[in-house]
PDB file of C-alpha atoms in Angstrom:
ATOM      1  CA  UNK A   1      90.501 -14.388-113.441  1.00 34.00           C
ATOM      2  CA  UNK A   2      90.693 -17.982-113.970  1.00 36.00           C
ATOM      3  CA  UNK A   3      93.666 -20.079-112.253  1.00 34.00           C
ATOM      4  CA  UNK A   4      96.490 -21.231-114.321  1.00 37.00           C
ATOM      5  CA  UNK A   5      97.285 -25.077-114.338  1.00 38.00           C
ATOM      6  CA  UNK A   6     100.768 -25.408-113.489  1.00 38.00           C
ATOM      7  CA  UNK A   7     103.017 -27.726-115.684  1.00 47.00           C
ATOM      8  CA  UNK A   8     104.282 -29.330-113.027  1.00 47.00           C
ATOM      9  CA  UNK A   9     102.108 -31.945-111.279  1.00 48.00           C
ATOM     10  CA  UNK A  10     101.853 -30.592-107.173  1.00 54.00           C
ATOM     11  CA  UNK A  11     103.211 -27.035-107.518  1.00 69.00           C
ATOM     12  CA  UNK A  12     100.215 -24.993-108.391  1.00 70.00           C
ATOM     13  CA  UNK A  13      98.897 -22.893-105.712  1.00 87.00           C
ATOM     14  CA  UNK A  14     102.572 -22.846-104.236  1.00 95.00           C
ATOM     15  CA  UNK A  15     103.150 -19.348-102.582  1.00 96.00           C
ATOM     16  CA  UNK A  16     106.476 -17.649-103.691  1.00 97.00           C
ATOM     17  CA  UNK A  17     107.667 -14.294-101.987  1.00 96.00           C
ATOM     18  CA  UNK A  18     110.230 -12.824-104.562  1.00 96.00           C
ATOM     19  CA  UNK A  19     112.300  -9.547-103.454  1.00 93.00           C
ATOM     20  CA  UNK A  20     114.355  -7.712-105.773  1.00 93.00           C
ATOM     21  CA  UNK A  21     114.982  -3.282-105.891  1.00 90.00           C
ATOM     22  CA  UNK A  22     114.325  -4.089-109.860  1.00 93.00           C
ATOM     23  CA  UNK A  23     110.707  -3.419-111.001  1.00 96.00           C
ATOM     24  CA  UNK A  24     110.927  -4.784-113.721  1.00 96.00           C
ATOM     25  CA  UNK A  25     112.824  -7.969-112.971  1.00 96.00           C
ATOM     26  CA  UNK A  26     109.675  -8.162-109.964  1.00 97.00           C
ATOM     27  CA  UNK A  27     106.796  -7.799-112.891  1.00 98.00           C
ATOM     28  CA  UNK A  28     108.138 -10.114-115.430  1.00 97.00           C
ATOM     29  CA  UNK A  29     108.987 -13.369-112.566  1.00 98.00           C
ATOM     30  CA  UNK A  30     105.765 -12.895-110.994  1.00 98.00           C
ATOM     31  CA  UNK A  31     104.297 -12.806-114.498  1.00 98.00           C
ATOM     32  CA  UNK A  32     105.951 -16.225-115.295  1.00 97.00           C
ATOM     33  CA  UNK A  33     104.990 -17.468-112.276  1.00 97.00           C
ATOM     34  CA  UNK A  34     101.465 -16.746-111.976  1.00 97.00           C
ATOM     35  CA  UNK A  35     101.173 -18.332-115.485  1.00 96.00           C
ATOM     36  CA  UNK A  36     102.343 -21.681-114.151  1.00 96.00           C
ATOM     37  CA  UNK A  37     100.017 -21.171-111.174  1.00 96.00           C
ATOM     38  CA  UNK A  38     101.882 -20.480-108.882  1.00 97.00           C
ATOM     39  CA  UNK A  39     100.537 -17.388-105.778  1.00 96.00           C
ATOM     40  CA  UNK A  40     103.166 -14.728-105.808  1.00 97.00           C
ATOM     41  CA  UNK A  41     103.688 -11.996-103.987  1.00 96.00           C
ATOM     42  CA  UNK A  42     106.439  -9.074-104.858  1.00 96.00           C
ATOM     43  CA  UNK A  43     108.696  -6.511-102.587  1.00 94.00           C
ATOM     44  CA  UNK A  44     110.951  -4.047-103.462  1.00 92.00           C
ATOM     45  CA  UNK A  45     112.295  -4.107 -99.357  1.00 87.00           C
ATOM     46  CA  UNK A  46     114.262  -6.190 -97.281  1.00 83.00           C
ATOM     47  CA  UNK A  47     111.729  -4.953 -94.417  1.00 85.00           C
ATOM     48  CA  UNK A  48     108.926  -5.864 -96.550  1.00 89.00           C
ATOM     49  CA  UNK A  49     109.683  -9.192 -97.384  1.00 87.00           C
ATOM     50  CA  UNK A  50     110.503  -9.291 -93.510  1.00 87.00           C
ATOM     51  CA  UNK A  51     107.094  -8.490 -92.765  1.00 90.00           C
ATOM     52  CA  UNK A  52     104.966 -10.738 -95.592  1.00 90.00           C
ATOM     53  CA  UNK A  53     107.087 -13.740 -93.992  1.00 88.00           C
ATOM     54  CA  UNK A  54     105.870 -12.985 -90.382  1.00 88.00           C
ATOM     55  CA  UNK A  55     102.800 -12.711 -91.571  1.00 86.00           C
ATOM     56  CA  UNK A  56     102.404 -15.684 -94.152  1.00 81.00           C
ATOM     57  CA  UNK A  57     103.623 -18.905 -95.436  1.00 87.00           C
ATOM     58  CA  UNK A  58     105.813 -19.290 -98.029  1.00 94.00           C
ATOM     59  CA  UNK A  59     106.743 -21.992 -99.603  1.00 95.00           C
ATOM     60  CA  UNK A  60     109.690 -20.102-101.332  1.00 96.00           C
ATOM     61  CA  UNK A  61     111.126 -16.976-101.364  1.00 95.00           C
ATOM     62  CA  UNK A  62     113.844 -15.614-104.087  1.00 95.00           C
ATOM     63  CA  UNK A  63     115.617 -13.200-103.064  1.00 92.00           C
ATOM     64  CA  UNK A  64     118.102 -10.894-104.576  1.00 90.00           C
ATOM     65  CA  UNK A  65     121.364 -11.188-102.912  1.00 86.00           C
ATOM     66  CA  UNK A  66     122.195  -7.430-102.975  1.00 79.00           C
ATOM     67  CA  UNK A  67     119.081  -5.634-102.297  1.00 73.00           C
ATOM     68  CA  UNK A  68     118.723  -2.005-101.814  1.00 58.00           C
ATOM     69  CA  UNK A  69     119.684  -0.826 -98.928  1.00 54.00           C
ATOM     70  CA  UNK A  70     120.543  -4.083 -97.118  1.00 59.00           C
ATOM     71  CA  UNK A  71     122.544  -7.133 -97.396  1.00 68.00           C
ATOM     72  CA  UNK A  72     120.735  -9.331 -99.575  1.00 68.00           C
ATOM     73  CA  UNK A  73     122.582 -12.509 -97.526  1.00 71.00           C
ATOM     74  CA  UNK A  74     121.204 -10.868 -94.196  1.00 80.00           C
ATOM     75  CA  UNK A  75     117.857 -10.715 -95.775  1.00 81.00           C
ATOM     76  CA  UNK A  76     118.436 -14.802 -96.445  1.00 81.00           C
ATOM     77  CA  UNK A  77     119.337 -15.481 -92.843  1.00 80.00           C
ATOM     78  CA  UNK A  78     115.848 -13.537 -91.865  1.00 84.00           C
ATOM     79  CA  UNK A  79     113.802 -15.685 -93.894  1.00 84.00           C
ATOM     80  CA  UNK A  80     115.686 -18.978 -92.697  1.00 83.00           C
ATOM     81  CA  UNK A  81     114.810 -17.843 -88.881  1.00 86.00           C
ATOM     82  CA  UNK A  82     111.796 -16.725 -89.236  1.00 84.00           C
ATOM     83  CA  UNK A  83     110.590 -20.007 -91.470  1.00 82.00           C
ATOM     84  CA  UNK A  84     112.620 -22.968 -91.725  1.00 83.00           C
ATOM     85  CA  UNK A  85     110.212 -24.224 -94.204  1.00 87.00           C
ATOM     86  CA  UNK A  86     110.822 -21.540 -96.964  1.00 92.00           C
ATOM     87  CA  UNK A  87     112.707 -22.979 -99.643  1.00 94.00           C
ATOM     88  CA  UNK A  88     115.255 -19.982-100.266  1.00 94.00           C
ATOM     89  CA  UNK A  89     116.930 -19.088-103.902  1.00 96.00           C
ATOM     90  CA  UNK A  90     119.480 -16.948-104.455  1.00 94.00           C
ATOM     91  CA  UNK A  91     119.821 -14.207-107.319  1.00 94.00           C
ATOM     92  CA  UNK A  92     122.602 -11.480-108.427  1.00 91.00           C
ATOM     93  CA  UNK A  93     123.920 -10.225-111.031  1.00 89.00           C
ATOM     94  CA  UNK A  94     127.459  -9.866-109.468  1.00 85.00           C
ATOM     95  CA  UNK A  95     128.448 -13.534-108.565  1.00 83.00           C
ATOM     96  CA  UNK A  96     131.247 -12.980-106.418  1.00 85.00           C
ATOM     97  CA  UNK A  97     133.075 -16.151-105.014  1.00 89.00           C
ATOM     98  CA  UNK A  98     131.540 -15.463-101.749  1.00 85.00           C
ATOM     99  CA  UNK A  99     128.038 -15.101-102.554  1.00 84.00           C
ATOM    100  CA  UNK A 100     128.298 -17.986-104.674  1.00 88.00           C
ATOM    101  CA  UNK A 101     129.117 -19.579-101.802  1.00 89.00           C
ATOM    102  CA  UNK A 102     126.919 -18.096 -99.419  1.00 86.00           C
ATOM    103  CA  UNK A 103     124.284 -19.653-101.835  1.00 88.00           C
ATOM    104  CA  UNK A 104     125.455 -23.452-102.147  1.00 89.00           C
ATOM    105  CA  UNK A 105     125.603 -23.681 -98.013  1.00 89.00           C
ATOM    106  CA  UNK A 106     122.483 -21.281 -97.515  1.00 87.00           C
ATOM    107  CA  UNK A 107     119.772 -21.595-100.108  1.00 93.00           C
ATOM    108  CA  UNK A 108     118.120 -24.328-102.303  1.00 94.00           C
ATOM    109  CA  UNK A 109     118.795 -22.042-105.470  1.00 95.00           C
ATOM    110  CA  UNK A 110     120.922 -19.752-107.181  1.00 95.00           C
ATOM    111  CA  UNK A 111     120.611 -17.700-110.031  1.00 96.00           C
ATOM    112  CA  UNK A 112     122.707 -15.711-111.906  1.00 94.00           C
ATOM    113  CA  UNK A 113     121.566 -12.407-113.690  1.00 93.00           C
ATOM    114  CA  UNK A 114     120.811 -12.829-116.620  1.00 94.00           C
ATOM    115  CA  UNK A 115     119.190 -15.631-116.847  1.00 96.00           C
ATOM    116  CA  UNK A 116     116.767 -17.546-119.374  1.00 97.00           C
ATOM    117  CA  UNK A 117     113.271 -18.499-118.330  1.00 96.00           C
ATOM    118  CA  UNK A 118     113.589 -21.519-118.579  1.00 97.00           C
ATOM    119  CA  UNK A 119     116.248 -22.366-116.489  1.00 97.00           C
ATOM    120  CA  UNK A 120     114.746 -19.695-113.871  1.00 98.00           C
ATOM    121  CA  UNK A 121     111.760 -22.056-113.960  1.00 98.00           C
ATOM    122  CA  UNK A 122     113.667 -25.275-113.348  1.00 97.00           C
ATOM    123  CA  UNK A 123     115.404 -23.535-110.503  1.00 97.00           C
ATOM    124  CA  UNK A 124     112.240 -22.666-108.906  1.00 97.00           C
ATOM    125  CA  UNK A 125     110.976 -25.988-109.695  1.00 96.00           C
ATOM    126  CA  UNK A 126     114.467 -27.897-107.895  1.00 96.00           C
ATOM    127  CA  UNK A 127     113.851 -25.573-105.263  1.00 96.00           C
ATOM    128  CA  UNK A 128     110.160 -26.377-104.129  1.00 96.00           C
ATOM    129  CA  UNK A 129     110.896 -29.826-104.560  1.00 94.00           C
ATOM    130  CA  UNK A 130     114.338 -29.532-102.080  1.00 88.00           C
ATOM    131  CA  UNK A 131     112.299 -27.515 -99.410  1.00 78.00           C
ATOM    132  CA  UNK A 132     109.640 -30.576 -99.150  1.00 76.00           C
ATOM    133  CA  UNK A 133     111.966 -32.973 -99.245  1.00 74.00           C
ATOM    134  CA  UNK A 134     113.286 -31.284 -96.087  1.00 67.00           C
ATOM    135  CA  UNK A 135     109.773 -30.255 -94.160  1.00 60.00           C
ATOM    136  CA  UNK A 136     108.947 -34.117 -94.748  1.00 61.00           C
ATOM    137  CA  UNK A 137     112.357 -35.177 -94.083  1.00 54.00           C
ATOM    138  CA  UNK A 138     112.068 -32.937 -90.388  1.00 55.00           C
ATOM    139  CA  UNK A 139     108.655 -33.945 -89.735  1.00 52.00           C
ATOM    140  CA  UNK A 140     109.943 -38.132 -90.069  1.00 50.00           C
ATOM    141  CA  UNK A 141     112.662 -36.629 -87.305  1.00 49.00           C
ATOM    142  CA  UNK A 142     110.727 -34.682 -84.798  1.00 47.00           C
ATOM    143  CA  UNK A 143     108.458 -37.051 -83.322  1.00 47.00           C
ATOM    144  CA  UNK A 144     111.516 -40.119 -83.174  1.00 46.00           C
ATOM    145  CA  UNK A 145     113.850 -37.545 -81.405  1.00 42.00           C
ATOM    146  CA  UNK A 146     111.205 -35.967 -78.883  1.00 40.00           C
ATOM    147  CA  UNK A 147     110.394 -39.414 -78.000  1.00 37.00           C
ATOM    148  CA  UNK A 148     114.793 -40.580 -77.105  1.00 40.00           C
ATOM    149  CA  UNK A 149     114.558 -36.993 -75.489  1.00 42.00           C
ATOM    150  CA  UNK A 150     112.474 -38.244 -73.244  1.00 42.00           C
ATOM    151  CA  UNK A 151     114.021 -41.990 -73.058  1.00 42.00           C
ATOM    152  CA  UNK A 152     111.552 -43.713 -74.750  1.00 40.00           C
ATOM    153  CA  UNK A 153     112.440 -45.720 -78.051  1.00 40.00           C
ATOM    154  CA  UNK A 154     110.415 -46.170 -80.756  1.00 41.00           C
TER     155      UNK A 154
END
């Protein structure tokens, strides 16, 4: 199968995990992202998402805030703990104030279902850039902070 080039330079080949309990949503989003050149994995259960994050490196995780049999917010917290390099987008069909606030504080993007595919792609691209900038910021600060802890100055 021939790889489709991403329309946004530098985004092709990024790995994305989607966790949602609705198979139709998973199928649609996987198809859309694959056409954009992303490598996509989908899971329906929180346990599967956690296993996938533990076993692989993802650039972005997209999680339903009210994932079946679990609190999607707990899943987001676990993803952040397991791999702080993974950007996170929260989506929900029930945009309660607490969920919106949580997304604002703990995620790189937020989507209210239903959403237009153009909006979805824009949020994915922004979240990937945000996650990449966060990683670069940590990498440039890490050597300096370890030097300071050792009592050395750059």
